[in-house]
Each structure stands twice: as structure tokens, then as C-alpha cells.
Amino acid sequence: MEPTDVRKLIEDQLKLSRSLKARVRELEEERHAPLAVVGTALRLPGGLTTPEAYWDFLLGDAEAIGPIPGDRPGLHRVYDPRPERPGSSYVDRGGFLADVAGFDPAFFGISRREADALDPQQRLLLEAAWEAMERAGIAVRRHDRLNAGVFVGIMSSEYVERMAADDDKTGIDPYYGTGGGHCMAAGRISYTMGFSGPSLSCDTACSSSLVALHLAARSLRAGECRYALVGGANLVLSPDLMVSLCQNRALAPDGRSKTFTAAADGYGRGEGVGMLVLMRLDDAEREGRPIHAVLRGTAVNHDGASSGLTVPNGPAQQEVIRAALADARIAPQEVGFVEAHGTGTALGDPIEVGALDSVLGSGAPGRPVPLAVGSVKSRIGHLEAAAGIAGLIKLVLMLRHGRIPAALGAADGELNPLIPWERIAVDVPRTAADWPAPYQRRIAGISAFGMSGTNAHALLEAYQPAAEPAGVSDLPELVVLSARSRESLTELAGAVAGRLRALPAAELASACHTLRTGRTPFEHRVAVTGRTGAELADRLLAAVGRSAPVAAGGAGPAVVLRVVPGSAEVAAGLAALADAYPALDGDLPQLLRGLGLRVREGEAPATTVDGYARLEWDGRVVPLVAADTARTPALLLAALAALHVSGADLRLDGLRTAGARVLDGLPTYAFQQRRCWIDEREVTAASAAPEGAPAESAGGADRELVEEFLAAELATVLRSDEPLDRTRSYLEVGGDSFTAMQFTIAVEREYQVELPVEEFSEEVPLATLFRRLGEHIIRSSGASERQGQDA
């Protein structure tokens, strides 16, 4: 081989080696890619329903521990203050939610019948998931099949127990399985919102929602989904687990977790639901999402062989923290705060503090100040499967605001004497304070240890955004709102109007951009334009009173575009739009189609009285380009406002002005709560099923009467309190395969005619469905009668 050939071979090998090393580095970066928290939502004890209220609560000194609600008779029935009494619970207090029966089934397309049978945990998760997506500015359009994964921590399903006693199964209906199955907690969210990513429920007891976070992080980094919803839910509805926990003395008699204190005597149970939205940091920055914190690393392990299945294992806790540090590529001395598992037990607290000190406290060389630790369990109770998500949202708020709330107050007494506080580098803050200045980065960890032995730890960091100038635009703004009902629209418009009035002028463009692109269009709509927050607020409130619903699920009007050919004014108008909205591109037809309009180009206008370019639909003529071409952006917004209230399915991302971003803290959907609840039942003898009415023939019936019967029977099956809206489809009013079966059985019993079940799968208005079924019933009944006469 010639020297030149050898040299060429060596050069090629070096080039290949460098390429392979670069790819290895790239893959390593992918494996540790930082993730952004872009949206949060919650329902916590003490009436906490927003992150803002939660933060105010954390900085205060109130606690959310209270008596067992009156709608839990089973918990009251087993209460006995004597701990030694078998079959009883000595606890009558805890962290309870204010309302677990309220729900808006119509919003989610769920029938009243199904909603009654649905585990309230699933209902609350649906609401929290929707709110978290809205706070992230991500519109949930079901048929878009958004590439989002759902990861939910849940460990109990006690509600369905009340549907059947041991000796009476008549209360079990088709929704028994789907209403209470753990898998449905995540699957229902994905189904209802049309998500296409991984969807799973996770049960590792008290570490469930933090393990769900770990799985979501792995899924995002592996590219399995673009967005990940991570949540947890816990409700205390059955006396059984309460009795069991009291029998092994796991619970504090006063229902309060006295974390790290000398009074620690067990944990206090709590209820709650939380949800956060994650995505890769680079994607979040590219999309202009509100980034509240950065998830750097997670880890999960198990206690393995220990002194007991439910006994904490200190070495295993150290291992999981070290694994999370390695995943985050963070040094232990950089961690300034840890949200501890901190249940307030005499056994668990010393083991956990010892593990924290070994890794992050005294065991962290160069630590500038002692590690601060706390646990929100002492304020709201131990939320069990939802404890991790409650602590996560607390950390996100702390990192965002740069403050560490007090972990204990003066009334909490002395610290646990079994923990050698004077010899360790761990501190429990008694007052709220800013993040300690010696830390160069704001980093916090959170631990969760399941009774199953599964441990989890995660590390988050405060997000440091690049400085962006926030100027005040002189362009007009467009605000669009919508809701499923007039009541929700009125409530939402009032909340948005109040927010717009208080909004700094520099944030107005971001707020309007968020409301335009981060919300889902429904049939009750308003849209207004204006130049100030106060002007927009006034016009919103005035417009609500004039609003009329549009057809549900429609594509909106087809629009005719008429343009004066070769017009200099049209060219100047397009230039004005390009200056105002850099994302808009192309000629007028292309630009309008990019905004979601169904545009047909018509003949040139005979006159320019209505503009050099204009839109026409449903008898309306709206100018787009006038002689004063500088008005083109305002004319476009006015046209889009009119199209929105006419039912157009607009995609308004292109109206994002320079510097506008997705703004958090805007009002989210106004759910209309109605009581969906099955009372706890006493054991009674099984009752006989009611016999059906004598069958009647429809052969000579009027089709209108048959259709009225069908409408009334379907409303009965769905348990609808109001007549069904016949412009909506079977699915939109909450119908599914189960209700189709119940409806079919009832109709066939009435008319002795087999119904074509394939009709229910078509997305047609109920009026069309009833007409088709009515025709089929009359036709089939008539044929049956004729056959009987012939016989």
C-alpha cells in the first residue's frame, strides 16, 4: 500500500472516529435533556384551586386540616377515639377537598348517568388536565390527535364500592369497570382530549405520582411524545383503608403530620389532585411557552431486602438521590432545598433526614449553607398517591419566586430529638426567606417513598430566561373567547375582563396571543378588538350579552375572497400585514387559509367601495384592504372577529407579534359544577328488576311520535335533566357503546324491532339519528305486521 493510501485511510478513520464520538455525545445529551414545566393545575385541601392561591397559602401560616366531610358517612360510622377497638378508626380529621361531587359532564361530553358512576378522582383529573394545558397555552382540539402522553399516579378506587353491597349487585351498571379502573385515570384523559402519546396509570402507593414523573421524563427524552401530562389523585372515600391504617397505628390521632417534630406520632391523611405539563426545554423555548421550572433529573429504585416491606430503607434512599444527581448532572452541594417525604412518623423521619444528610448535607463537600428541608404534608396532609405532585408544584412555585416558605411555625414545638440536628448540615426553616445568596443556581429536590418500597427522587432548577425587550405595541388586538354554555362564557368573559384591566400594557399582546391560540373553540363565542386592556374588557362584557351559539363541531362558513387584480393597495396592505405579523406569509388566499379559513376566490369586485380586497359569507361583506392600507391589520382582525362568532375554526398562531409569548395566570375554563354522586348504600336485600311495559307496535304510529319517544328514552338513559340538543351528535351529548346498548334494549323492548347499531357510530346530529331510527322502526314494524297478517 502506498504511503498516500495509508495517509488517506488514517484520515478517513479519524474522521469516522470524530463522527462517532460526536454522535455518542449527542445521544448522551438526549438521555439527559432538560425538561420544562410549562403548566400546572391543582385541587388541594383548604379550597386551593389555583397555583397562585397555593403559593399564598404556602407563605402564610394557615393549615388545611379539618373534620371529615358530612358526605362520608362510612368514615363517620367507624370512628371511635379508642385506638384499641378492632374494626374502628380513631381519626376524624384530615386534609379534605371542599367538593368532590361537583363536575361539568356536558363539557367533557359525558352523560349524567356515566358521570354519576365515574370515580371523582377521574373527574378531578380531567378538569386539572384541561386547566394545565390551558395554562401552558396548548389548545386541546380532540381531532388533532396531539402528541401528548399522560402519566398518572393513583393508588385507590374506593368510590365504586358504593355501587354494590356484598349481597346486592343490582347497583352495578356498565360503567362499574370504566368508572373505577385505575387504568382509566390516564386513559380517559387521553381519550377525552384526543392525545396519541403513551397513557398509563402508576401505582406504587405514596410514591406513585413521582414515579409517574420519572416515566414521563423518560418518554419525553426518548421522543415518544412532545408533551407529557403528569398527575396524581387521591380521595378518602371508604372506611376500610382508614381502619387498616389505624389498626397498625400509622395515623396521627389528630389527623396532622407533624413532620420533623418531637410530637411526630403518625401521618395525617389528605386528598388532592394535581397536574403539570412537561416538554423538552428547547421545544418550550421555541414555542414561547411559560417555563416555570426545569426538570433536570429523576430516579427510581426499591428498598429491596429490608427490615420490613413497609419500613423505610436509609441506604436505598441515599442510592435513589445519588442516581437522580447523576441523571441531572448536578453536584450535591448545589441543592439548596429538598421537599422531603416527611410523613411525621417517629421511625421514618430520622431515617430520611439521615439519608439526606449523608448525600446532600454533611456528605456534600463545599456545601455553602445547611440544606433546607420541609414537607407540605404538615399543612395539607399526606396525599398518598398525589403527595408527589403536590410537592412538585410547591417546588415549581418556590423556584419561580426564589423563596423558601417556612416548614414549621412556632406553634409546632421542638424538633425531633431522635435526629442529631446539631451534628448535621440540615435545617428546617421556621420563617420564609429568599433563596440563600451563596448558591449560584436555584436547585431543589423532592423525595417520595412508597409503602410498596418503591422510592423516587427528582431535581428541578429555576429557569433563567434570556432577557427579552417587552415593548408596547401600537397595533390593535383581537381577543376571542368561547365556551360550551352561555353561563360558562359569561363567567369566563367576566374573569378575563378583570384580568385585562389589571394587566400591564407590556403584557397585553402576550395575553391576547394566549387567549387566541391556547384555548379550544366551542359553540358559545365572543370576539372583540381594541387597543388597550380596558377597551377590550368593556367590549367583551358588552359582546357577551349579544352572543348567540353556533353549530357545535362545525367547520364554520365558507368564505369568498374578492380582490382587485394588480392593485397597488393590495400589495401595500400585504406589506403592512407582514410588518405587523412576521409569521404571516404569502398572497391573500394563502395567508387566509393559513389562518384556518375555507377560502374560495371569486370574481373581482365591480367597485372598490367595500375595499380593494374583501371577504363575503352568509350575506356579509367585510373589507380587508381599504384605500388607507395602514388600516389593513385592523381590518383583518375585525374580519377574523366576525368569522369567529360565525363559527369559523380559526388557527390564529400567525397573529403573534414580535415579543409576544404565552402568558400564564390568565383565567381558565369556567366549569359549571353540578352534583354527580352516588350515596353510600346500606346492605339491603336485592330488589327485583322492574318489569318492562307491555310492548307496543309502531306499525301505525306517527314518525314524529316515535322520534319523540327516542329522544325521551335517550335522555333517560343518559340521565339528562334537560331535553337533548338535537343539533349535537350522539358522542357530543355523552353517548358511548354502553349507553347505546341500554338505549337499544329499551327501544327494542318497546317496539319489538331490532335497531341498526351502526347508526350510533356516525357523527351526525341527533335529529338525523332519530329520523333514521324512526324510519327504520316504522318500516320494520309495518313489515312485521304484514307478515303476521299473511300468516
PDB file of C-alpha atoms in Angstrom, residues 435-557:
ATOM      1  CA  TRP A 435     -33.159  31.612  48.354  1.00  0.00           C
ATOM      2  CA  PRO A 436     -29.738  31.743  50.058  1.00  0.00           C
ATOM      3  CA  ALA A 437     -27.335  34.015  48.176  1.00  0.00           C
ATOM      4  CA  PRO A 438     -24.306  31.651  48.341  1.00  0.00           C
ATOM      5  CA  TYR A 439     -25.913  29.324  45.806  1.00  0.00           C
ATOM      6  CA  GLN A 440     -25.057  30.175  42.207  1.00  0.00           C
ATOM      7  CA  ARG A 441     -28.083  28.212  40.956  1.00  0.00           C
ATOM      8  CA  ARG A 442     -31.538  27.659  42.449  1.00  0.00           C
ATOM      9  CA  ILE A 443     -31.878  23.871  42.596  1.00  0.00           C
ATOM     10  CA  ALA A 444     -34.289  21.811  44.683  1.00  0.00           C
ATOM     11  CA  GLY A 445     -35.047  18.127  45.117  1.00  0.00           C
ATOM     12  CA  ILE A 446     -38.107  16.146  46.106  1.00  0.00           C
ATOM     13  CA  SER A 447     -38.426  12.652  47.560  1.00  0.00           C
ATOM     14  CA  ALA A 448     -41.290  10.172  47.695  1.00  0.00           C
ATOM     15  CA  PHE A 449     -41.119   6.756  49.335  1.00  0.00           C
ATOM     16  CA  GLY A 450     -43.948   4.343  48.698  1.00  0.00           C
ATOM     17  CA  MET A 451     -45.277   1.880  51.234  1.00  0.00           C
ATOM     18  CA  SER A 452     -44.592  -0.662  48.492  1.00  0.00           C
ATOM     19  CA  GLY A 453     -40.862   0.012  48.913  1.00  0.00           C
ATOM     20  CA  THR A 454     -40.569   1.983  45.649  1.00  0.00           C
ATOM     21  CA  ASN A 455     -38.583   5.195  46.095  1.00  0.00           C
ATOM     22  CA  ALA A 456     -38.330   8.199  43.780  1.00  0.00           C
ATOM     23  CA  HIS A 457     -36.367  11.436  43.719  1.00  0.00           C
ATOM     24  CA  ALA A 458     -36.360  14.357  41.288  1.00  0.00           C
ATOM     25  CA  LEU A 459     -34.267  17.509  40.904  1.00  0.00           C
ATOM     26  CA  LEU A 460     -35.539  20.790  39.483  1.00  0.00           C
ATOM     27  CA  GLU A 461     -33.883  24.117  38.754  1.00  0.00           C
ATOM     28  CA  ALA A 462     -35.162  27.665  38.412  1.00  0.00           C
ATOM     29  CA  TYR A 463     -35.429  28.789  34.795  1.00  0.00           C
ATOM     30  CA  GLN A 464     -33.294  31.740  33.782  1.00  0.00           C
ATOM     31  CA  PRO A 465     -34.855  33.198  30.613  1.00  0.00           C
ATOM     32  CA  ALA A 466     -32.886  35.264  28.176  1.00  0.00           C
ATOM     33  CA  ALA A 467     -33.688  38.945  28.544  1.00  0.00           C
ATOM     34  CA  GLU A 468     -36.336  39.946  26.007  1.00  0.00           C
ATOM     35  CA  PRO A 469     -37.477  43.532  25.472  1.00  0.00           C
ATOM     36  CA  ALA A 470     -41.177  43.818  26.241  1.00  0.00           C
ATOM     37  CA  GLY A 471     -42.381  46.791  24.266  1.00  0.00           C
ATOM     38  CA  VAL A 472     -45.874  48.192  23.972  1.00  0.00           C
ATOM     39  CA  SER A 473     -47.357  47.643  20.525  1.00  0.00           C
ATOM     40  CA  ASP A 474     -49.433  50.304  18.807  1.00  0.00           C
ATOM     41  CA  LEU A 475     -51.327  47.633  16.867  1.00  0.00           C
ATOM     42  CA  PRO A 476     -54.927  46.752  17.672  1.00  0.00           C
ATOM     43  CA  GLU A 477     -55.504  43.425  19.440  1.00  0.00           C
ATOM     44  CA  LEU A 478     -58.009  40.634  18.951  1.00  0.00           C
ATOM     45  CA  VAL A 479     -59.461  38.650  21.868  1.00  0.00           C
ATOM     46  CA  VAL A 480     -61.566  35.547  21.209  1.00  0.00           C
ATOM     47  CA  LEU A 481     -63.387  33.553  23.878  1.00  0.00           C
ATOM     48  CA  SER A 482     -65.708  30.561  23.739  1.00  0.00           C
ATOM     49  CA  ALA A 483     -67.442  28.068  25.994  1.00  0.00           C
ATOM     50  CA  ARG A 484     -69.829  25.138  25.946  1.00  0.00           C
ATOM     51  CA  SER A 485     -72.617  27.127  27.599  1.00  0.00           C
ATOM     52  CA  ARG A 486     -73.746  30.720  27.953  1.00  0.00           C
ATOM     53  CA  GLU A 487     -73.201  30.504  31.721  1.00  0.00           C
ATOM     54  CA  SER A 488     -69.575  29.470  31.284  1.00  0.00           C
ATOM     55  CA  LEU A 489     -68.969  32.108  28.624  1.00  0.00           C
ATOM     56  CA  THR A 490     -70.413  34.850  30.820  1.00  0.00           C
ATOM     57  CA  GLU A 491     -68.312  33.759  33.789  1.00  0.00           C
ATOM     58  CA  LEU A 492     -65.170  33.408  31.673  1.00  0.00           C
ATOM     59  CA  ALA A 493     -65.642  36.797  29.988  1.00  0.00           C
ATOM     60  CA  GLY A 494     -66.039  38.474  33.369  1.00  0.00           C
ATOM     61  CA  ALA A 495     -62.832  36.870  34.675  1.00  0.00           C
ATOM     62  CA  VAL A 496     -60.876  37.733  31.515  1.00  0.00           C
ATOM     63  CA  ALA A 497     -62.164  41.310  31.548  1.00  0.00           C
ATOM     64  CA  GLY A 498     -60.978  41.765  35.106  1.00  0.00           C
ATOM     65  CA  ARG A 499     -57.561  40.351  34.211  1.00  0.00           C
ATOM     66  CA  LEU A 500     -57.233  42.588  31.138  1.00  0.00           C
ATOM     67  CA  ARG A 501     -57.986  45.723  33.165  1.00  0.00           C
ATOM     68  CA  ALA A 502     -55.206  44.888  35.646  1.00  0.00           C
ATOM     69  CA  LEU A 503     -52.702  43.790  33.008  1.00  0.00           C
ATOM     70  CA  PRO A 504     -49.541  45.859  32.385  1.00  0.00           C
ATOM     71  CA  ALA A 505     -49.569  47.328  28.876  1.00  0.00           C
ATOM     72  CA  ALA A 506     -46.373  45.427  28.024  1.00  0.00           C
ATOM     73  CA  GLU A 507     -48.185  42.100  28.571  1.00  0.00           C
ATOM     74  CA  LEU A 508     -51.330  42.864  26.566  1.00  0.00           C
ATOM     75  CA  ALA A 509     -50.072  41.365  23.296  1.00  0.00           C
ATOM     76  CA  SER A 510     -48.984  38.191  25.096  1.00  0.00           C
ATOM     77  CA  ALA A 511     -52.334  37.849  26.874  1.00  0.00           C
ATOM     78  CA  CYS A 512     -54.304  38.249  23.643  1.00  0.00           C
ATOM     79  CA  HIS A 513     -51.992  35.830  21.810  1.00  0.00           C
ATOM     80  CA  THR A 514     -52.526  33.254  24.588  1.00  0.00           C
ATOM     81  CA  LEU A 515     -56.315  33.589  24.528  1.00  0.00           C
ATOM     82  CA  ARG A 516     -56.340  33.307  20.730  1.00  0.00           C
ATOM     83  CA  THR A 517     -54.104  30.267  20.374  1.00  0.00           C
ATOM     84  CA  GLY A 518     -54.121  28.462  23.714  1.00  0.00           C
ATOM     85  CA  ARG A 519     -57.850  27.847  24.038  1.00  0.00           C
ATOM     86  CA  THR A 520     -60.244  25.481  22.271  1.00  0.00           C
ATOM     87  CA  PRO A 521     -63.153  26.942  20.266  1.00  0.00           C
ATOM     88  CA  PHE A 522     -66.660  25.980  21.397  1.00  0.00           C
ATOM     89  CA  GLU A 523     -70.134  26.933  20.250  1.00  0.00           C
ATOM     90  CA  HIS A 524     -70.829  29.939  22.523  1.00  0.00           C
ATOM     91  CA  ARG A 525     -68.468  32.676  21.321  1.00  0.00           C
ATOM     92  CA  VAL A 526     -67.443  36.302  21.543  1.00  0.00           C
ATOM     93  CA  ALA A 527     -64.645  38.223  19.820  1.00  0.00           C
ATOM     94  CA  VAL A 528     -63.623  41.867  20.132  1.00  0.00           C
ATOM     95  CA  THR A 529     -60.820  44.141  19.001  1.00  0.00           C
ATOM     96  CA  GLY A 530     -59.251  47.079  20.806  1.00  0.00           C
ATOM     97  CA  ARG A 531     -56.020  48.828  21.648  1.00  0.00           C
ATOM     98  CA  THR A 532     -55.991  48.775  25.452  1.00  0.00           C
ATOM     99  CA  GLY A 533     -56.868  46.253  28.119  1.00  0.00           C
ATOM    100  CA  ALA A 534     -59.685  48.446  29.433  1.00  0.00           C
ATOM    101  CA  GLU A 535     -61.166  48.894  25.956  1.00  0.00           C
ATOM    102  CA  LEU A 536     -61.060  45.165  25.279  1.00  0.00           C
ATOM    103  CA  ALA A 537     -62.610  44.428  28.679  1.00  0.00           C
ATOM    104  CA  ASP A 538     -65.527  46.814  28.107  1.00  0.00           C
ATOM    105  CA  ARG A 539     -66.218  45.399  24.667  1.00  0.00           C
ATOM    106  CA  LEU A 540     -66.030  41.807  25.912  1.00  0.00           C
ATOM    107  CA  LEU A 541     -68.669  42.380  28.569  1.00  0.00           C
ATOM    108  CA  ALA A 542     -70.920  44.150  26.071  1.00  0.00           C
ATOM    109  CA  ALA A 543     -70.475  41.394  23.472  1.00  0.00           C
ATOM    110  CA  VAL A 544     -71.441  38.579  25.853  1.00  0.00           C
ATOM    111  CA  GLY A 545     -74.972  39.910  26.081  1.00  0.00           C
ATOM    112  CA  ARG A 546     -75.340  39.784  22.293  1.00  0.00           C
ATOM    113  CA  SER A 547     -73.732  36.381  21.715  1.00  0.00           C
ATOM    114  CA  ALA A 548     -75.579  33.519  20.039  1.00  0.00           C
ATOM    115  CA  PRO A 549     -74.354  29.922  19.793  1.00  0.00           C
ATOM    116  CA  VAL A 550     -73.056  28.472  16.554  1.00  0.00           C
ATOM    117  CA  ALA A 551     -73.419  24.885  15.371  1.00  0.00           C
ATOM    118  CA  ALA A 552     -71.380  22.537  17.536  1.00  0.00           C
ATOM    119  CA  GLY A 553     -68.403  20.866  15.868  1.00  0.00           C
ATOM    120  CA  GLY A 554     -68.912  22.695  12.567  1.00  0.00           C
ATOM    121  CA  ALA A 555     -66.176  23.907  10.254  1.00  0.00           C
ATOM    122  CA  GLY A 556     -67.750  27.342  10.017  1.00  0.00           C
ATOM    123  CA  PRO A 557     -68.722  29.303   6.932  1.00  0.00           C
TER     124      PRO A 557
END
